[in-house]
Each structure stands twice: as structure tokens, then as C-alpha cells.
Short mmCIF file of C-alpha atoms in Angstrom, two decimals:
data_model
loop_
_atom_site.label_atom_id
_atom_site.label_comp_id
_atom_site.label_asym_id
_atom_site.label_seq_id
_atom_site.Cartn_x
_atom_site.Cartn_y
_atom_site.Cartn_z
CA MET A 836 119.35 19.45 72.99
CA LEU A 837 117.52 21.93 70.77
CA SER A 838 119.04 25.28 70.02
CA SER A 839 117.27 28.58 69.61
CA SER A 840 118.33 32.17 69.23
CA LEU A 841 115.93 34.84 70.47
CA PRO A 842 116.37 38.53 71.29
CA ALA A 843 117.13 39.04 74.94
CA ASN A 844 114.80 41.99 75.53
CA GLY A 845 111.62 39.88 75.61
CA ASN A 846 109.64 42.47 73.66
CA GLU A 847 108.54 40.13 70.88
CA PRO A 848 104.82 40.03 70.00
CA TYR A 849 102.73 37.59 71.96
CA GLU A 850 101.52 34.30 70.50
CA GLN A 851 98.09 32.76 70.96
CA THR A 852 98.18 29.08 71.94
CA GLU A 853 95.01 27.09 72.66
CA GLY A 854 93.23 30.19 73.96
CA ARG A 855 96.23 31.30 76.06
CA THR A 856 98.58 34.18 75.20
CA VAL A 857 102.25 33.19 75.56
CA GLN A 858 105.23 35.50 75.12
CA PRO A 859 107.64 33.87 72.58
CA VAL A 860 110.69 33.62 74.87
CA ARG A 861 108.65 32.07 77.65
CA ARG A 862 106.96 29.82 75.12
CA ARG A 863 110.40 28.60 74.03
CA ILE A 864 111.43 28.00 77.64
CA THR A 865 108.41 25.77 78.19
CA GLU A 866 109.24 23.88 74.98
CA ILE A 867 112.83 23.28 76.14
CA LEU A 868 111.65 22.07 79.54
CA ARG A 869 109.07 19.80 77.92
CA GLU A 870 111.65 18.25 75.60
CA ASN A 871 114.52 17.98 78.10
CA GLY A 872 112.56 17.37 81.29
CA SER A 873 114.43 20.01 83.30
CA ALA A 874 117.11 22.67 82.95
CA THR A 875 119.13 25.19 84.93
CA VAL A 876 119.28 28.90 84.18
CA ALA A 877 122.72 28.45 82.59
CA GLU A 878 121.46 25.63 80.35
CA LEU A 879 118.45 27.66 79.24
CA ALA A 880 120.64 30.69 78.58
CA ARG A 881 122.84 28.62 76.27
CA GLU A 882 119.82 27.20 74.44
CA LEU A 883 118.26 30.64 73.99
CA ASN A 884 121.49 32.56 73.41
CA MET A 885 120.41 34.99 76.11
CA ALA A 886 121.91 36.49 79.24
CA GLN A 887 121.17 34.54 82.41
CA VAL A 888 119.60 37.59 84.06
CA SER A 889 117.05 37.77 81.21
CA VAL A 890 116.30 34.05 81.53
CA ARG A 891 115.70 34.46 85.27
CA HIS A 892 113.24 37.26 84.54
CA HIS A 893 111.18 35.02 82.27
CA LEU A 894 111.42 32.09 84.68
CA ASP A 895 110.12 34.25 87.53
CA ILE A 896 107.06 35.10 85.43
CA LEU A 897 106.49 31.46 84.47
CA VAL A 898 106.79 30.41 88.12
CA GLY A 899 104.26 33.09 89.05
CA GLU A 900 101.88 31.72 86.42
CA ASP A 901 102.24 28.20 87.84
CA LEU A 902 103.73 26.90 84.59
CA VAL A 903 107.27 26.28 85.88
CA THR A 904 108.58 25.25 89.28
CA VAL A 905 111.91 24.60 90.98
CA ALA A 906 112.42 20.84 91.12
CA GLY A 907 115.72 20.77 92.99
CA VAL A 908 119.36 21.79 92.71
CA LYS A 909 122.22 20.68 90.50
CA ARG A 910 125.68 20.72 92.03
CA GLN A 911 128.63 21.79 89.93
CA SER A 912 131.51 19.42 89.31
CA GLY A 913 133.96 21.93 90.75
CA ALA A 914 133.67 24.81 93.18
CA GLY A 915 130.68 27.08 93.04
CA ARG A 916 127.13 27.37 94.24
CA PRO A 917 124.60 24.73 93.18
CA SER A 918 122.17 25.74 90.43
CA LEU A 919 118.40 25.60 90.69
CA VAL A 920 116.76 23.08 88.38
CA TYR A 921 113.49 24.11 86.73
CA THR A 922 110.75 21.88 85.37
CA LEU A 923 107.19 22.25 84.12
CA THR A 924 104.23 22.05 86.46
CA PRO A 925 101.20 19.83 85.70
CA ASN A 926 99.40 23.07 84.76
CA ALA A 927 101.80 23.72 81.87
CA HIS A 928 99.96 21.41 79.50
CA LYS A 929 97.58 24.30 78.83
CA VAL A 930 100.17 26.15 76.73
CA PHE A 931 100.70 23.25 74.33
CA PRO A 932 98.43 22.17 71.47
CA GLN A 933 95.50 20.03 72.56
CA ARG A 934 92.80 18.12 70.71
CA HIS A 935 90.05 17.93 73.30
CA ASP A 936 87.51 19.27 70.81
CA ALA A 937 88.34 16.58 68.25
CA LEU A 938 88.15 13.86 70.89
CA ALA A 939 84.80 15.12 72.21
CA SER A 940 83.42 15.37 68.66
CA ASP A 941 84.53 11.83 67.83
CA LEU A 942 83.06 10.44 71.04
CA LEU A 943 79.72 12.13 70.39
CA ALA A 944 79.69 10.86 66.82
CA GLU A 945 80.25 7.30 68.07
CA LEU A 946 77.52 7.66 70.71
CA LYS A 947 75.08 8.83 68.05
CA THR A 948 76.04 5.86 65.90
CA VAL A 949 75.52 3.14 68.50
CA LEU A 950 72.73 4.64 70.63
CA PRO A 951 69.19 5.79 69.82
CA HIS A 952 68.67 9.54 69.74
CA SER A 953 66.58 9.45 72.92
CA GLN A 954 69.40 7.82 74.89
CA VAL A 955 71.94 10.35 73.66
CA GLN A 956 69.57 13.12 74.75
CA GLN A 957 69.18 11.55 78.19
CA ILE A 958 72.95 11.34 78.61
CA LEU A 959 73.34 15.02 77.75
CA LEU A 960 70.50 15.98 80.09
CA ARG A 961 72.19 14.14 82.96
CA ILE A 962 75.52 15.83 82.21
CA GLY A 963 73.83 19.25 82.15
CA GLU A 964 72.18 18.64 85.52
CA LYS A 965 75.43 17.30 86.96
CA ASN A 966 77.27 20.43 85.82
CA ALA A 967 74.64 22.62 87.47
CA GLN A 968 74.87 20.78 90.78
CA VAL A 969 78.27 22.33 91.53
CA ALA A 970 76.80 25.85 91.31
CA PRO A 971 76.02 27.80 94.49
CA PRO A 972 72.50 26.90 95.65
CA SER A 973 69.71 29.44 95.63
CA LEU A 974 68.51 30.74 98.98
CA ALA A 975 64.94 30.77 100.24
CA ASP A 976 64.75 34.57 100.55
CA GLN A 977 66.91 35.34 97.52
CA THR A 978 65.58 37.81 94.96
CA LEU A 979 65.53 36.82 91.31
CA GLU A 980 68.10 39.45 90.44
CA LYS A 981 70.47 38.21 93.15
CA ARG A 982 70.05 34.71 91.80
CA LEU A 983 70.77 35.95 88.27
CA ASP A 984 73.97 37.55 89.57
CA GLN A 985 74.90 34.23 91.14
CA VAL A 986 74.10 32.19 88.03
CA THR A 987 75.89 34.46 85.56
CA SER A 988 78.96 34.51 87.82
CA PHE A 989 78.94 30.71 87.85
CA LEU A 990 78.55 30.59 84.06
CA CYS A 991 81.44 33.04 83.59
CA GLU A 992 83.67 30.77 85.66
CA ARG A 993 82.83 27.98 83.22
CA GLY A 994 83.69 30.04 80.15
CA TYR A 995 80.25 31.24 78.99
CA GLU A 996 80.94 34.99 79.43
CA ALA A 997 77.37 35.39 80.65
CA ARG A 998 75.43 38.51 81.56
CA TRP A 999 71.80 39.33 82.25
CA GLU A 1000 69.50 42.19 81.25
CA LYS A 1001 66.25 43.39 82.77
CA HIS A 1002 63.24 44.04 80.54
CA GLU A 1003 59.72 45.19 81.34
CA ASP A 1004 58.22 41.75 81.94
CA HIS A 1005 61.21 39.41 81.83
CA TYR A 1006 64.95 39.04 82.13
CA GLU A 1007 67.38 37.82 79.48
CA VAL A 1008 70.49 35.79 80.19
CA HIS A 1009 73.05 36.00 77.40
CA ALA A 1010 75.79 33.38 77.04
CA CYS A 1011 78.21 35.37 74.88
CA ASN A 1012 80.72 32.55 74.46
CA CYS A 1013 80.23 28.87 73.74
CA PRO A 1014 82.91 26.87 75.58
CA TYR A 1015 82.10 23.97 73.26
CA ALA A 1016 82.64 25.89 70.01
CA GLY A 1017 84.12 23.59 67.40
CA VAL A 1018 82.08 20.69 68.77
CA SER A 1019 78.58 22.15 69.14
CA ASP A 1020 78.49 23.27 65.51
CA LYS A 1021 78.83 19.62 64.48
CA HIS A 1022 76.74 18.30 67.36
CA PRO A 1023 73.97 20.81 68.20
CA GLU A 1024 72.61 18.25 70.65
CA LEU A 1025 75.03 19.82 73.15
CA CYS A 1026 72.52 22.66 73.46
CA THR A 1027 70.32 20.12 75.27
CA MET A 1028 73.00 19.87 77.93
CA ASP A 1029 73.18 23.63 78.42
CA GLN A 1030 69.39 23.92 78.45
CA ALA A 1031 69.19 21.29 81.20
CA MET A 1032 71.84 23.12 83.19
CA MET A 1033 70.00 26.44 82.90
CA GLU A 1034 66.66 24.89 83.87
CA TYR A 1035 68.32 23.35 86.93
CA LEU A 1036 69.85 26.70 87.92
CA LEU A 1037 66.60 28.64 87.37
CA PRO A 1038 63.87 26.00 87.64
CA GLY A 1039 60.57 26.63 85.93
CA ALA A 1040 61.43 30.15 84.86
CA ILE A 1041 63.52 29.85 81.75
CA ARG A 1042 63.30 29.01 78.06
CA LEU A 1043 65.79 29.18 75.21
CA GLN A 1044 65.11 32.06 72.81
CA SER A 1045 68.10 31.92 70.43
CA ARG A 1046 71.14 29.72 69.89
CA ALA A 1047 74.59 30.52 68.55
CA THR A 1048 74.50 27.24 66.63
CA ASP A 1049 71.56 28.65 64.65
CA GLY A 1050 73.52 31.73 63.64
CA ALA A 1051 72.66 34.07 66.53
CA ALA A 1052 75.39 36.21 68.05
CA HIS A 1053 74.98 34.32 71.32
CA CYS A 1054 72.60 32.05 73.18
CA THR A 1055 69.80 33.90 74.95
CA TYR A 1056 67.54 32.53 77.68
CA ILE A 1057 64.30 34.20 78.75
CA VAL A 1058 63.60 34.28 82.50
CA LYS A 1059 60.04 35.05 83.53
CA ASN A 1060 59.59 37.91 85.95
CA HIS A 1061 57.12 36.31 88.36
CA LYS A 1062 55.35 38.92 90.46
CA GLU A 1063 55.28 36.62 93.44
CA GLN A 1064 59.05 36.53 93.58
CA PRO A 1065 60.65 39.08 95.95
CA THR A 1066 62.23 42.08 94.26
CA ASP A 1067 65.05 44.40 95.28
CA SER A 1068 63.90 47.44 97.18
#
């Protein structure tokens, strides 16, 4: 069993872990549960040198965040009520260090070593189109601006932090975050995948204007404002 002594008030500064902010006491609880498999409130309180009421407060938050769950009860050897046993949920892996970017970068490097450039490009194009296929479909009477709302919402769900702007003769879609940062800087071919996805979402009306991998603040796509398309009244 690992020991740890933390202040009981839970007011410590938050820590950033793999893109997720984790309060230090709750971070330590997840570490204890990962290492020991499960624990009761009393066991956690001893490990943390905290009052049980404070531990319950942090556990309630972790349960609400779907990081911890009640796995059962543990009966005492003598008289007394059984204690709840807590364990991590499958979702809890997100708070621990991960190396997905390194794995993806290594896999791409190997693909580029063993396959011709054209085949690598075709693979990325197919992945981009496959990613786009889970987006909400466009409707026959949908205006371009409604479709842009739909597309940027879909992109935000996938981590792109996208938004669109209207200009005199065109629209611009800005992807303000690259969810593949750390990989795309070494393998700019990934932009092919995003380009294919965008062309699938807005067929025949889009071209890439700037890329974050080339030093721009974000990736920008130009969407033509076709006069024949319906417009909002």
C-alpha cells in the first residue's frame, strides 16, 4: 500500500494531465485505486491522512465524472455496517499518462517506410472519408449556412474547435485546434486526411487556404458562396 499525506480541504491547485484537469486529492485517489484495484472510504482516508467525510466528498465528484464507481461492499470482521468498495471505471484511463501520439507517429513512420507515397496518401484519404461518414448528413433543402453550423458542430465534437465566418463572396471555416498536434508536425500528410474529410462534408465547395503545420495560427478552409444555393431569409 502506498502512503500519502495531503491537506484535507481539497483547495490545492489543479493539475493538467493528458489534456484533463485533475484536482490533486482526486488524482491521488485514482492512483491508489489503480495500484490497489479497489478501496473503501476508510482505506482511502488512511492512505491520504484525511477525514472520511472529505474522502467521500472527493469520491462523489469522481463518481459524477464517471471515473470511479461502487464495485460492491466489504463486510467488517466484527459488528458494524458493511463498507462500500470503490474502483476505477473504464473511463478513468483518460487521467493517466498515455502515448497515443507516439504510437501513431511510429505507425505512420513505418507505413511511409514500407509503402509508396501514393499508397500512404490513399490510406489517409480513406480514413478522412470514413471519419466524415459519421457526421450528420446534409439535407436537400438545407442552406449553406445551416450546413456550416452542422459541420462546425461536428468538428468541435471531434476536437477541432471549429467556427465559420461569412465574407462577401465566400465563407471561411477555421479549425482552431489540431487534435493530431504532436503527430501532424512530424507527418504533415495527415492534412490530406482532414482535407478529404472536409471535402466529403462540403463536396465541391471547399479548398484549403492555410495550415497550422505551415506556421499559420489555424487551418482555414474556403467555402464558395454559390449563388444557386438557398440562403437564409
